[in-house]
Amino acid sequence: MKKTKLAAMLVACFMLLTVMGCGAKSGSETGGNATNAPTATPAQSKEPAQEGLTGEFEIQYFVGGYGDAWWLETIEQFQQANPKLNIKQSAGAVINDQMKPRWIQGDPPDVVYIDGAGSNPRQMIEDDQLLDITEWIQEAKNANSERLLDVLISQPEVYGGKVYNLPLVFGAYGNFYDQALFEKNGWKVPTDYNSFLALSEEIKASGISPYVHTGVYPEYIHGGFLFPAIISANGDNTNILVDMGEMKEGVFQSEPILKALEKLSEISSLGYIDKASSALNHTDSQMLFLQHQSAFIPNGLWLESEMKNDTPEDFKFAYIPSVTQSNGGKYVAIPYTATVAIAKKAKNVEAAKAFIEFAFTKQHSLNFAEKTGALMNVKADLESSTASDVVKGAMNFYSDGSTLVAPVVEFNPDVKTEMNNATVALTLGKITPQQWGERVEAAAAKARK
Amino acid sequence: MINTNKRTWFILSFLFPTFLFFTVFTIYPIARGMYISLFDWSGSSEFMTYVGFHNFVELAKDSILWKAVANDYFLVAGKVIGIVVLATFFAVAVTRFKIRGAKFYRIIFFMPNIISVVVIGVLWRFIYNPNIGILNSLLSIFTEEPVRTPWLGQAGTALWSILWPSIWAGVGFYFLLLVAAILNIPASLYEAAEMDGASEGRQFWSITVPLIWEQIKVSILHIAITTLNGSFVMVWIMTEGGPDNATQVMGSYLYQMGFKQFHMGYASAIGVMILVISLITTLVLQRLLRRDETQLS
């Protein structure tokens, strides 16, 4: 009697648990929508004569600094063009975590915008999650019948000879300064490494530290100082950055990299790098920069809009891509991006391709600048847009031939971590450039296995 | 018969849900973690490759991990000494030395415990800020040149700089625990001691410490376990394990490996190691702290 009752209760409990488990699963699928992003409903009012795509189509996008306004509008237009397509949006600030179980189970969305914490396109490729679009992208035309590759500012990265994702956002690292401060002190903006050294000495003498960087995230000084220096030292040949991304044997101990590291080592031993740097995260370092405790900061083109609320009124943001080129050499800009890709297990590849063709147009590019203040990776006439002056100024650098824009390179996470750690150690004078090379080369050798 | 039946059901109704939740939320994740530690898995892939004990072999060869273990024990030792000494001192001060405003101090000391660790981390980041932090400003009063030490940015000071806020944040709870223990000691014991001519120090060592030893022991064990498992938060907010892994602890290294470098199998192996190390530490500490129990009769 007692035993049967107990057994009945056990069964009941497990059934309850199973139901709870099921509930959680279906919840996570719908929970992906951004708070203010209603799931797009098919626009039924359109004339029935329109054919377009059919079936289910799901798109996953991270909502961060760029917001979701551009996505909502673009997807709505895509919906109107394809009234019979049932579009599902999985979006939000933590969408990468929310969708992870589905990627692991092999039930991904069709299109994914790879951005934000917990996402890494390189890892997705290594996990065999993205569709190989090498052939398709060669021929693909956008909604205006222009060849897609022709309208891109930054070309897609090639991994082992194949293309898996397209850069959607275009930005670049560089060095920022306050033009008003420079004018007040009569400082001349450096055009090469030697003039940067001379100016740094002058700035230092005036009691301001010349260069503050974000020690907790060395990506910034890599993008603004080290990587441009490497390319300049490689005779303006950007292939070395690609080789670094591909972890070619010996590249991290090659001469151009050692030369660039010498420069980094030099400016830290001369005391041009703010002593505080190693302890600072991005908000700390940007705060010191805005307070004129430091003259230059290596950062990304998002800096101005990120610090909009904290910027003093008389502050005039200005940008130079690099400070490490030799006299007469070109500026070097290291781009950053966030990409879109089609899932390898996408259920509606046709719609996924159509959406990419639909989105990568001038109109959507202008709208992106309008909605986010940042640039989409499609060439468009920015003068008429609401992009910030710094962004427009940066674009002038890229288009007037004075600047070399490096290709987008996504590093292996292990190698990137080791580079970050070694760079901090180098700026603190704990290791030599040779040791930097040895450490990163060892990390690369391990990652190649 | 009916009564015993009822009683059994009553007891079961408490035990069963607890056991169920314990199994689902504790036993299963631990078992799953151990299972994953035997695989090479990115944490996001559909595919896992069985590698046996390879992750553990790699762990043994990983110099960063051993640095992290050393850092963890540094924090355990620092926190145990710092928190227990301070908490005991404060507890004795507010109970035995008829200080005015004792209640006020109880609230003040407990304050950090109700602040989120994240807030504490951010707060102390500001205190340590090399250029605008209050610590360097204070030190600058005594020096000719303004002090610009990047406390969290150099290997020599970074871990110490994480230790202080951890102690500051931890004292309050153990202080209250010890206050309650001391208040439980009958006043007559102290009165008798006083009549026999025992000094305050003598009373502390011979009456207070033996009678609150159980609580001190619990405090030490609790600090050790929570530090080994939870020092991650403070480290991650203040330094993210940097500069150059100088403040890496096992928890932060686990996170770095699992979620930033996509080696979930390896991260799980670190997790298993934290479990083993915590167990061993607890056992050893219990051994060391064993003492003849003193009980009020």
PDB file of N, CA and C in Angstrom, chain A residues 330-380:
ATOM      1  N   LYS A 330      52.215  55.724 -45.692  1.00  0.00           N
ATOM      2  CA  LYS A 330      50.767  55.872 -45.617  1.00  0.00           C
ATOM      3  C   LYS A 330      50.268  55.658 -44.197  1.00  0.00           C
ATOM      4  N   TYR A 331      49.148  56.304 -43.889  1.00  0.00           N
ATOM      5  CA  TYR A 331      48.452  55.959 -42.652  1.00  0.00           C
ATOM      6  C   TYR A 331      47.909  54.542 -42.810  1.00  0.00           C
ATOM      7  N   VAL A 332      47.747  53.851 -41.692  1.00  0.00           N
ATOM      8  CA  VAL A 332      47.167  52.512 -41.754  1.00  0.00           C
ATOM      9  C   VAL A 332      45.969  52.451 -40.817  1.00  0.00           C
ATOM     10  N   ALA A 333      44.831  52.035 -41.340  1.00  0.00           N
ATOM     11  CA  ALA A 333      43.637  51.912 -40.500  1.00  0.00           C
ATOM     12  C   ALA A 333      43.280  50.438 -40.344  1.00  0.00           C
ATOM     13  N   ILE A 334      43.076  50.020 -39.101  1.00  0.00           N
ATOM     14  CA  ILE A 334      42.670  48.644 -38.820  1.00  0.00           C
ATOM     15  C   ILE A 334      41.155  48.633 -38.631  1.00  0.00           C
ATOM     16  N   PRO A 335      40.441  47.929 -39.494  1.00  0.00           N
ATOM     17  CA  PRO A 335      38.981  47.953 -39.384  1.00  0.00           C
ATOM     18  C   PRO A 335      38.454  47.031 -38.296  1.00  0.00           C
ATOM     19  N   TYR A 336      37.270  47.329 -37.831  1.00  0.00           N
ATOM     20  CA  TYR A 336      36.553  46.369 -36.998  1.00  0.00           C
ATOM     21  C   TYR A 336      35.187  46.181 -37.634  1.00  0.00           C
ATOM     22  N   THR A 337      34.560  45.088 -37.342  1.00  0.00           N
ATOM     23  CA  THR A 337      33.286  44.816 -37.990  1.00  0.00           C
ATOM     24  C   THR A 337      32.430  43.899 -37.137  1.00  0.00           C
ATOM     25  N   ALA A 338      31.193  43.775 -37.522  1.00  0.00           N
ATOM     26  CA  ALA A 338      30.341  42.711 -37.007  1.00  0.00           C
ATOM     27  C   ALA A 338      29.687  42.140 -38.251  1.00  0.00           C
ATOM     28  N   THR A 339      29.592  40.827 -38.316  1.00  0.00           N
ATOM     29  CA  THR A 339      29.229  40.204 -39.583  1.00  0.00           C
ATOM     30  C   THR A 339      27.859  39.533 -39.534  1.00  0.00           C
ATOM     31  N   VAL A 340      27.330  39.251 -40.734  1.00  0.00           N
ATOM     32  CA  VAL A 340      26.139  38.407 -40.826  1.00  0.00           C
ATOM     33  C   VAL A 340      26.506  37.133 -41.568  1.00  0.00           C
ATOM     34  N   ALA A 341      25.795  36.083 -41.250  1.00  0.00           N
ATOM     35  CA  ALA A 341      26.085  34.804 -41.885  1.00  0.00           C
ATOM     36  C   ALA A 341      24.807  33.994 -41.999  1.00  0.00           C
ATOM     37  N   ILE A 342      24.869  32.959 -42.846  1.00  0.00           N
ATOM     38  CA  ILE A 342      23.752  32.026 -42.976  1.00  0.00           C
ATOM     39  C   ILE A 342      24.151  30.748 -42.245  1.00  0.00           C
ATOM     40  N   ALA A 343      23.220  30.224 -41.464  1.00  0.00           N
ATOM     41  CA  ALA A 343      23.533  28.997 -40.728  1.00  0.00           C
ATOM     42  C   ALA A 343      23.678  27.837 -41.694  1.00  0.00           C
ATOM     43  N   LYS A 344      24.615  26.939 -41.394  1.00  0.00           N
ATOM     44  CA  LYS A 344      24.813  25.774 -42.257  1.00  0.00           C
ATOM     45  C   LYS A 344      23.548  24.923 -42.276  1.00  0.00           C
ATOM     46  N   LYS A 345      22.864  24.879 -41.138  1.00  0.00           N
ATOM     47  CA  LYS A 345      21.645  24.089 -41.064  1.00  0.00           C
ATOM     48  C   LYS A 345      20.394  24.941 -41.243  1.00  0.00           C
ATOM     49  N   ALA A 346      20.532  26.055 -41.942  1.00  0.00           N
ATOM     50  CA  ALA A 346      19.371  26.922 -42.183  1.00  0.00           C
ATOM     51  C   ALA A 346      18.310  26.122 -42.933  1.00  0.00           C
ATOM     52  N   LYS A 347      17.040  26.371 -42.568  1.00  0.00           N
ATOM     53  CA  LYS A 347      15.966  25.622 -43.222  1.00  0.00           C
ATOM     54  C   LYS A 347      15.476  26.343 -44.462  1.00  0.00           C
ATOM     55  N   ASN A 348      15.746  27.645 -44.522  1.00  0.00           N
ATOM     56  CA  ASN A 348      15.296  28.422 -45.667  1.00  0.00           C
ATOM     57  C   ASN A 348      16.461  29.234 -46.233  1.00  0.00           C
ATOM     58  N   VAL A 349      17.395  28.529 -46.866  1.00  0.00           N
ATOM     59  CA  VAL A 349      18.603  29.176 -47.381  1.00  0.00           C
ATOM     60  C   VAL A 349      18.249  30.220 -48.439  1.00  0.00           C
ATOM     61  N   GLU A 350      17.239  29.904 -49.217  1.00  0.00           N
ATOM     62  CA  GLU A 350      16.825  30.826 -50.287  1.00  0.00           C
ATOM     63  C   GLU A 350      16.427  32.183 -49.707  1.00  0.00           C
ATOM     64  N   ALA A 351      15.597  32.150 -48.664  1.00  0.00           N
ATOM     65  CA  ALA A 351      15.163  33.395 -48.036  1.00  0.00           C
ATOM     66  C   ALA A 351      16.338  34.091 -47.367  1.00  0.00           C
ATOM     67  N   ALA A 352      17.248  33.296 -46.789  1.00  0.00           N
ATOM     68  CA  ALA A 352      18.404  33.879 -46.111  1.00  0.00           C
ATOM     69  C   ALA A 352      19.260  34.660 -47.104  1.00  0.00           C
ATOM     70  N   LYS A 353      19.503  34.053 -48.261  1.00  0.00           N
ATOM     71  CA  LYS A 353      20.292  34.743 -49.284  1.00  0.00           C
ATOM     72  C   LYS A 353      19.552  35.980 -49.778  1.00  0.00           C
ATOM     73  N   ALA A 354      18.253  35.833 -49.962  1.00  0.00           N
ATOM     74  CA  ALA A 354      17.450  36.958 -50.436  1.00  0.00           C
ATOM     75  C   ALA A 354      17.491  38.108 -49.437  1.00  0.00           C
ATOM     76  N   PHE A 355      17.482  37.779 -48.149  1.00  0.00           N
ATOM     77  CA  PHE A 355      17.506  38.841 -47.151  1.00  0.00           C
ATOM     78  C   PHE A 355      18.827  39.610 -47.208  1.00  0.00           C
ATOM     79  N   ILE A 356      19.924  38.882 -47.375  1.00  0.00           N
ATOM     80  CA  ILE A 356      21.231  39.550 -47.449  1.00  0.00           C
ATOM     81  C   ILE A 356      21.286  40.446 -48.681  1.00  0.00           C
ATOM     82  N   GLU A 357      20.791  39.928 -49.814  1.00  0.00           N
ATOM     83  CA  GLU A 357      20.766  40.754 -51.032  1.00  0.00           C
ATOM     84  C   GLU A 357      19.893  41.986 -50.836  1.00  0.00           C
ATOM     85  N   PHE A 358      18.842  41.800 -50.066  1.00  0.00           N
ATOM     86  CA  PHE A 358      17.900  42.886 -49.816  1.00  0.00           C
ATOM     87  C   PHE A 358      18.524  43.956 -48.917  1.00  0.00           C
ATOM     88  N   ALA A 359      19.298  43.514 -47.920  1.00  0.00           N
ATOM     89  CA  ALA A 359      19.794  44.451 -46.910  1.00  0.00           C
ATOM     90  C   ALA A 359      21.036  45.220 -47.348  1.00  0.00           C
ATOM     91  N   PHE A 360      21.875  44.596 -48.184  1.00  0.00           N
ATOM     92  CA  PHE A 360      23.147  45.236 -48.533  1.00  0.00           C
ATOM     93  C   PHE A 360      22.989  46.217 -49.701  1.00  0.00           C
ATOM     94  N   THR A 361      22.233  47.292 -49.447  1.00  0.00           N
ATOM     95  CA  THR A 361      22.067  48.312 -50.480  1.00  0.00           C
ATOM     96  C   THR A 361      22.413  49.685 -49.920  1.00  0.00           C
ATOM     97  N   LYS A 362      22.592  50.639 -50.837  1.00  0.00           N
ATOM     98  CA  LYS A 362      22.909  52.019 -50.440  1.00  0.00           C
ATOM     99  C   LYS A 362      21.838  52.576 -49.507  1.00  0.00           C
ATOM    100  N   GLN A 363      20.567  52.341 -49.873  1.00  0.00           N
ATOM    101  CA  GLN A 363      19.477  52.895 -49.068  1.00  0.00           C
ATOM    102  C   GLN A 363      19.565  52.399 -47.633  1.00  0.00           C
ATOM    103  N   HIS A 364      19.790  51.110 -47.484  1.00  0.00           N
ATOM    104  CA  HIS A 364      19.876  50.572 -46.126  1.00  0.00           C
ATOM    105  C   HIS A 364      21.136  51.033 -45.420  1.00  0.00           C
ATOM    106  N   SER A 365      22.176  51.285 -46.198  1.00  0.00           N
ATOM    107  CA  SER A 365      23.419  51.776 -45.618  1.00  0.00           C
ATOM    108  C   SER A 365      23.212  53.176 -45.041  1.00  0.00           C
ATOM    109  N   LEU A 366      22.549  54.039 -45.818  1.00  0.00           N
ATOM    110  CA  LEU A 366      22.260  55.387 -45.333  1.00  0.00           C
ATOM    111  C   LEU A 366      21.361  55.335 -44.106  1.00  0.00           C
ATOM    112  N   ASN A 367      20.379  54.459 -44.169  1.00  0.00           N
ATOM    113  CA  ASN A 367      19.456  54.316 -43.044  1.00  0.00           C
ATOM    114  C   ASN A 367      20.192  53.838 -41.793  1.00  0.00           C
ATOM    115  N   PHE A 368      21.212  52.998 -42.006  1.00  0.00           N
ATOM    116  CA  PHE A 368      21.999  52.497 -40.874  1.00  0.00           C
ATOM    117  C   PHE A 368      22.723  53.655 -40.177  1.00  0.00           C
ATOM    118  N   ALA A 369      23.353  54.521 -40.998  1.00  0.00           N
ATOM    119  CA  ALA A 369      24.040  55.693 -40.442  1.00  0.00           C
ATOM    120  C   ALA A 369      23.039  56.568 -39.693  1.00  0.00           C
ATOM    121  N   GLU A 370      21.870  56.710 -40.289  1.00  0.00           N
ATOM    122  CA  GLU A 370      20.801  57.523 -39.702  1.00  0.00           C
ATOM    123  C   GLU A 370      20.373  56.969 -38.337  1.00  0.00           C
ATOM    124  N   LYS A 371      20.173  55.669 -38.311  1.00  0.00           N
ATOM    125  CA  LYS A 371      19.603  55.044 -37.113  1.00  0.00           C
ATOM    126  C   LYS A 371      20.639  54.799 -36.014  1.00  0.00           C
ATOM    127  N   THR A 372      21.893  54.561 -36.412  1.00  0.00           N
ATOM    128  CA  THR A 372      22.881  54.137 -35.411  1.00  0.00           C
ATOM    129  C   THR A 372      24.032  55.127 -35.228  1.00  0.00           C
ATOM    130  N   GLY A 373      24.215  56.053 -36.158  1.00  0.00           N
ATOM    131  CA  GLY A 373      25.365  56.952 -36.085  1.00  0.00           C
ATOM    132  C   GLY A 373      26.653  56.262 -36.503  1.00  0.00           C
ATOM    133  N   ALA A 374      26.561  54.989 -36.837  1.00  0.00           N
ATOM    134  CA  ALA A 374      27.743  54.253 -37.277  1.00  0.00           C
ATOM    135  C   ALA A 374      27.586  53.895 -38.749  1.00  0.00           C
ATOM    136  N   LEU A 375      28.611  53.241 -39.309  1.00  0.00           N
ATOM    137  CA  LEU A 375      28.579  52.967 -40.739  1.00  0.00           C
ATOM    138  C   LEU A 375      28.262  51.519 -41.036  1.00  0.00           C
ATOM    139  N   MET A 376      27.461  51.350 -42.078  1.00  0.00           N
ATOM    140  CA  MET A 376      27.257  50.014 -42.590  1.00  0.00           C
ATOM    141  C   MET A 376      28.312  49.774 -43.662  1.00  0.00           C
ATOM    142  N   ASN A 377      28.631  48.513 -43.887  1.00  0.00           N
ATOM    143  CA  ASN A 377      29.729  48.173 -44.782  1.00  0.00           C
ATOM    144  C   ASN A 377      29.330  48.239 -46.259  1.00  0.00           C
ATOM    145  N   VAL A 378      28.528  49.222 -46.629  1.00  0.00           N
ATOM    146  CA  VAL A 378      28.149  49.403 -48.031  1.00  0.00           C
ATOM    147  C   VAL A 378      28.419  50.853 -48.388  1.00  0.00           C
ATOM    148  N   LYS A 379      29.145  51.040 -49.484  1.00  0.00           N
ATOM    149  CA  LYS A 379      29.522  52.396 -49.881  1.00  0.00           C
ATOM    150  C   LYS A 379      28.277  53.249 -50.102  1.00  0.00           C
ATOM    151  N   ALA A 380      28.291  54.433 -49.528  1.00  0.00           N
ATOM    152  CA  ALA A 380      27.176  55.349 -49.725  1.00  0.00           C
ATOM    153  C   ALA A 380      27.690  56.763 -49.521  1.00  0.00           C
TER     154      ALA A 380
END
